[in-house]
JSON list of C-alpha atoms in Angstrom, two decimals:
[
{"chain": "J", "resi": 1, "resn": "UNK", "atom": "CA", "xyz": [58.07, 94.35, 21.61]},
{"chain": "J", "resi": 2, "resn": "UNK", "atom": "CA", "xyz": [55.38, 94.10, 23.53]},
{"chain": "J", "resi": 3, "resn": "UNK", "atom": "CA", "xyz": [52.69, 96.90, 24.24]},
{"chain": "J", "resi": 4, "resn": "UNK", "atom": "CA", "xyz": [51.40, 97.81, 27.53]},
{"chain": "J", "resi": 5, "resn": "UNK", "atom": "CA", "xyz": [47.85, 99.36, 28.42]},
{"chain": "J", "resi": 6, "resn": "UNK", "atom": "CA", "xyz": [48.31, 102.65, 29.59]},
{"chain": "J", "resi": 7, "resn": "UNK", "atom": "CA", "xyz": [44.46, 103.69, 30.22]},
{"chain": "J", "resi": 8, "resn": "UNK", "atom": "CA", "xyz": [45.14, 103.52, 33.78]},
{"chain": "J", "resi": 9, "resn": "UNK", "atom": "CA", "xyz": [47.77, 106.14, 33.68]},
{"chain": "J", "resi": 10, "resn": "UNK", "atom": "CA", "xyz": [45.62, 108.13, 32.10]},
{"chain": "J", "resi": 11, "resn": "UNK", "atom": "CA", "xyz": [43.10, 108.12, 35.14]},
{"chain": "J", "resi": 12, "resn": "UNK", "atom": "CA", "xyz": [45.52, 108.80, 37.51]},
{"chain": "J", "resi": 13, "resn": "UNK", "atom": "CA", "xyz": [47.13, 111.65, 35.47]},
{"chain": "J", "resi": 14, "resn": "UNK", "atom": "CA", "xyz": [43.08, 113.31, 34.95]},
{"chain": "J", "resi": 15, "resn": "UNK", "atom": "CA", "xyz": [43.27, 112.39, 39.40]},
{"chain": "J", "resi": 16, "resn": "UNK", "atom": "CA", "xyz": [46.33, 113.88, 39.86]},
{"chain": "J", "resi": 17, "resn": "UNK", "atom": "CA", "xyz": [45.07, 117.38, 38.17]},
{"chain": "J", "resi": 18, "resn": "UNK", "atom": "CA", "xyz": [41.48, 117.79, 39.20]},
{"chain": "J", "resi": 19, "resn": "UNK", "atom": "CA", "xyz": [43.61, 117.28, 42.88]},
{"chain": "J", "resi": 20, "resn": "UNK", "atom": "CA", "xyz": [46.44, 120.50, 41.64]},
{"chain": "J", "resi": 21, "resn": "UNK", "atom": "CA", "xyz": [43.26, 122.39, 40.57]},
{"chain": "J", "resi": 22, "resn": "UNK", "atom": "CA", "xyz": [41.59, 121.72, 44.01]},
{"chain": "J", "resi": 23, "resn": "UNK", "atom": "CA", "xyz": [44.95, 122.22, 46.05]},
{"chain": "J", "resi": 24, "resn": "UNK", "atom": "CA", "xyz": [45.51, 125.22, 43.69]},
{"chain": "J", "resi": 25, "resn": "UNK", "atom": "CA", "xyz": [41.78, 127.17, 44.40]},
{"chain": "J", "resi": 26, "resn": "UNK", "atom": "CA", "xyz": [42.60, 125.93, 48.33]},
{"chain": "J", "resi": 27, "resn": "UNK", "atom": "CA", "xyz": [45.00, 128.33, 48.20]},
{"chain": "J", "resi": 28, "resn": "UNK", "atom": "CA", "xyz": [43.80, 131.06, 46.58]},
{"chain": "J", "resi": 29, "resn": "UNK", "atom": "CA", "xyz": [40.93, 131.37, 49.27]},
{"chain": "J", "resi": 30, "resn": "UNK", "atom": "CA", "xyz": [43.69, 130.68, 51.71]},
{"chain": "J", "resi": 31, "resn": "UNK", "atom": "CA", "xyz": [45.05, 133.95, 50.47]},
{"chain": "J", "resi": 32, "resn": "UNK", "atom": "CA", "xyz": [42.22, 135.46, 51.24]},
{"chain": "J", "resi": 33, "resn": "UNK", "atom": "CA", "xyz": [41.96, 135.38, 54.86]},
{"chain": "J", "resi": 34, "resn": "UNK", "atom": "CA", "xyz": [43.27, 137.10, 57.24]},
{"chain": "J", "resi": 35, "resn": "UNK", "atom": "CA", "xyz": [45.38, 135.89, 60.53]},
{"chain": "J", "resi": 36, "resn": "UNK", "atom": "CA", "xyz": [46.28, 138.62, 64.01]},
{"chain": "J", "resi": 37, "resn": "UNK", "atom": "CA", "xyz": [48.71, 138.20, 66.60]},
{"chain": "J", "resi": 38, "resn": "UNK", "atom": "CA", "xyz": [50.21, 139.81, 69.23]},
{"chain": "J", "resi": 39, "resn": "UNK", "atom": "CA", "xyz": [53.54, 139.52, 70.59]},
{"chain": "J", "resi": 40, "resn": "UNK", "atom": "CA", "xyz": [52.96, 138.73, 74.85]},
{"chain": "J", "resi": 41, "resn": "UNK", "atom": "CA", "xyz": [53.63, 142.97, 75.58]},
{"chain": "J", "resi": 42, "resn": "UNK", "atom": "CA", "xyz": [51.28, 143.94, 72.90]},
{"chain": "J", "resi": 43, "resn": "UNK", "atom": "CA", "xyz": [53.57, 146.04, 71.79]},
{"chain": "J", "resi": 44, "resn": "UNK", "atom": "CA", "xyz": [53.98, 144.76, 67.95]},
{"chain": "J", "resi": 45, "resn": "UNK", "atom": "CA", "xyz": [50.33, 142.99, 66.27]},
{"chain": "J", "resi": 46, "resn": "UNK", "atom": "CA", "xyz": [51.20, 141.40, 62.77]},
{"chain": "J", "resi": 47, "resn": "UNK", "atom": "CA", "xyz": [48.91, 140.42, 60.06]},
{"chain": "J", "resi": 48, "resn": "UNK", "atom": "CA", "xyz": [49.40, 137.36, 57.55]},
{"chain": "J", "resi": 49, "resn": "UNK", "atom": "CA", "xyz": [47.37, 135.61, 55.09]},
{"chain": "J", "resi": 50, "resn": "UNK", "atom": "CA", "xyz": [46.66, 132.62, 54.64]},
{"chain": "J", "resi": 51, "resn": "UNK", "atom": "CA", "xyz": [49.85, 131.72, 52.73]},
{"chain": "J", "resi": 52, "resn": "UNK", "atom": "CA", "xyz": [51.77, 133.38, 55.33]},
{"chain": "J", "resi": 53, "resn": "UNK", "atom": "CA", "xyz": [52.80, 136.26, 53.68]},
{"chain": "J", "resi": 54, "resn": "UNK", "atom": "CA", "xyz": [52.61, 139.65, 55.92]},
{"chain": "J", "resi": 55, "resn": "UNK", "atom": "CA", "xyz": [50.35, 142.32, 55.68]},
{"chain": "J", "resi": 56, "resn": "UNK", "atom": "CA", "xyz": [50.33, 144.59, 58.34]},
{"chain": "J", "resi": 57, "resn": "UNK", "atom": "CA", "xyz": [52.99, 144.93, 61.00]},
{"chain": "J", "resi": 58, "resn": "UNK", "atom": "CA", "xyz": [52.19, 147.40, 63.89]},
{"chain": "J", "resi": 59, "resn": "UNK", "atom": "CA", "xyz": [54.43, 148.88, 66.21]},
{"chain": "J", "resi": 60, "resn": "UNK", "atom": "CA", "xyz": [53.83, 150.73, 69.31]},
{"chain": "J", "resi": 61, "resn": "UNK", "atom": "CA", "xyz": [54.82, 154.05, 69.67]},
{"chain": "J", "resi": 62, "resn": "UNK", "atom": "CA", "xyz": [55.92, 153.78, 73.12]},
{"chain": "J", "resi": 63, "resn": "UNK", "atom": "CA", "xyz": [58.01, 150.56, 72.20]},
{"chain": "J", "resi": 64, "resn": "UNK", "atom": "CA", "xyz": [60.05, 152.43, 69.85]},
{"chain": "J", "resi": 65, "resn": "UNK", "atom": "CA", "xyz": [60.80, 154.97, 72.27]},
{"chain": "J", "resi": 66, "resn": "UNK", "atom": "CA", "xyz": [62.16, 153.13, 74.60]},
{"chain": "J", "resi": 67, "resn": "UNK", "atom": "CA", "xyz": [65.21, 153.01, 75.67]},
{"chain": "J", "resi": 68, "resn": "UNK", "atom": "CA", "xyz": [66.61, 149.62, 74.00]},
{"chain": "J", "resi": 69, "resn": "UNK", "atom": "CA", "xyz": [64.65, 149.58, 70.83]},
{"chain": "J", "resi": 70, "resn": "UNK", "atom": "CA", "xyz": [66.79, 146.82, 69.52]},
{"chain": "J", "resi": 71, "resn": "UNK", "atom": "CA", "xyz": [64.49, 144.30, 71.85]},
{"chain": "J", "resi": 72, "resn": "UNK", "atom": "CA", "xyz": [62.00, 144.51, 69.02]},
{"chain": "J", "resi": 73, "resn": "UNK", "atom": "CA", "xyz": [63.45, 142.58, 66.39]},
{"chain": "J", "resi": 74, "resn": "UNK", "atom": "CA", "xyz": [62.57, 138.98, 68.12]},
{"chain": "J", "resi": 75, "resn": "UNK", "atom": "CA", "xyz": [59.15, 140.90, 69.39]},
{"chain": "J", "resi": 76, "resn": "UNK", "atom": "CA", "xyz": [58.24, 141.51, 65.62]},
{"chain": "J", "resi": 77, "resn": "UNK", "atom": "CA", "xyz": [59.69, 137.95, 64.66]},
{"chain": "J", "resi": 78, "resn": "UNK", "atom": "CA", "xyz": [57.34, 136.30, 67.61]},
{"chain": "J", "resi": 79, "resn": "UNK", "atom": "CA", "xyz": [54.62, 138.28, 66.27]},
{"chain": "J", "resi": 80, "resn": "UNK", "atom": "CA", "xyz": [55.11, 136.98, 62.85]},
{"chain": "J", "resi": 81, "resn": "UNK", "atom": "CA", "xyz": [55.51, 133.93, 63.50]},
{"chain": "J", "resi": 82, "resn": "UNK", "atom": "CA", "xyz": [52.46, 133.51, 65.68]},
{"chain": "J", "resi": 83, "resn": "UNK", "atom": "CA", "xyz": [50.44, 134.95, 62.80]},
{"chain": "J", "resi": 84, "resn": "UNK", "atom": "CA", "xyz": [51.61, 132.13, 60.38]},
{"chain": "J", "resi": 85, "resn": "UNK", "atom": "CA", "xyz": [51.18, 129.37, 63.02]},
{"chain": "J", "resi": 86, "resn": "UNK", "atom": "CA", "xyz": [47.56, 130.63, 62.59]},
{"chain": "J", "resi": 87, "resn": "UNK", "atom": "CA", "xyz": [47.40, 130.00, 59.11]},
{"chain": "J", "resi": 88, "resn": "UNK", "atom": "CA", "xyz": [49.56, 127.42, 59.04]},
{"chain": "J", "resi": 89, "resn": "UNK", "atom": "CA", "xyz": [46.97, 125.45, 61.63]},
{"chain": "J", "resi": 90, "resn": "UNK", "atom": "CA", "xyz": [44.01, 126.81, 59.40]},
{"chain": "J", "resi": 91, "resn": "UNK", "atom": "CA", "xyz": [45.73, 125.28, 56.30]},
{"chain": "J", "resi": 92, "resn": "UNK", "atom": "CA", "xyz": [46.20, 122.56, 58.10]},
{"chain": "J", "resi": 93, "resn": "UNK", "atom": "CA", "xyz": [42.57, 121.31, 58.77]},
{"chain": "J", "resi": 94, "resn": "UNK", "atom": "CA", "xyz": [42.11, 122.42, 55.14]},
{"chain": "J", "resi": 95, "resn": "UNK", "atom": "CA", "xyz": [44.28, 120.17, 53.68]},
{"chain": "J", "resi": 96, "resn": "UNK", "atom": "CA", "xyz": [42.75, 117.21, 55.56]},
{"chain": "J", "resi": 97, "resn": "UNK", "atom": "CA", "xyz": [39.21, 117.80, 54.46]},
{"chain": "J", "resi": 98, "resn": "UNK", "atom": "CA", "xyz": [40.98, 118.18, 51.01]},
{"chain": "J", "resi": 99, "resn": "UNK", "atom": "CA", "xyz": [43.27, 115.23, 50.99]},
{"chain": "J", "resi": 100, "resn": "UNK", "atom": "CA", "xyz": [41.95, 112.63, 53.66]},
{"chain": "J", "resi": 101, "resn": "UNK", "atom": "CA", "xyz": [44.99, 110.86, 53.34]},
{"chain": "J", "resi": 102, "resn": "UNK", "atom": "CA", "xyz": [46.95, 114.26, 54.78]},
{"chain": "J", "resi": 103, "resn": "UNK", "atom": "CA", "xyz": [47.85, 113.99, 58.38]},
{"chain": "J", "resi": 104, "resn": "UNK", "atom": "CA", "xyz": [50.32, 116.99, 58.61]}
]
């Protein structure tokens, strides 16, 4: 049987971790920031980080007084997903200073 030199599959496994470890502190700072928007009314502002996950969610008094509070289910969702479109855009140009061969 014959043997085959592995030493390059070495390198590429030590490439492929220092690039986990780098994608892997990317988004722990990621984490770390902090991403606001408003739905159009400015009635509902949410709050994400950079991994998308919510933080805040504010309401408006006067929006849940009115007289069809059930409107503000795709108000909250449009806030919320405005928020991560933030981070997702921030994570974005990231990833492409991180991984030059990432184009989205």
């Amino acid at each position: 049987m014959d043997e085959f030199d592995l030493g390059g599959f070495s390198a590429v496994e030590r490439e492929l971790e220092q690039t986990r470890q780098r994608l892997a502190a990317a988004r722990a700072e990621a984490a770390g920031h902090r991403h606001r928007a408003a739905a159009p009314d400015g009635s509902v502002t949410a709050v994400v980080n950079g991994v998308g996950e919510l933080l805040e969610l504010d309401i408006d008094d006067r929006a849940l007084r009115t007289a069809h509070p059930r409107r503000l289910g795709p108000v909250i969702v449009t806030a919320i997903g405005e928020a991560r479109a933030l981070a997702a855009a921030e994570n974005q140009a990231a990833l492409a200073e991180l991984l030059p061969a990432f184009e989205g």
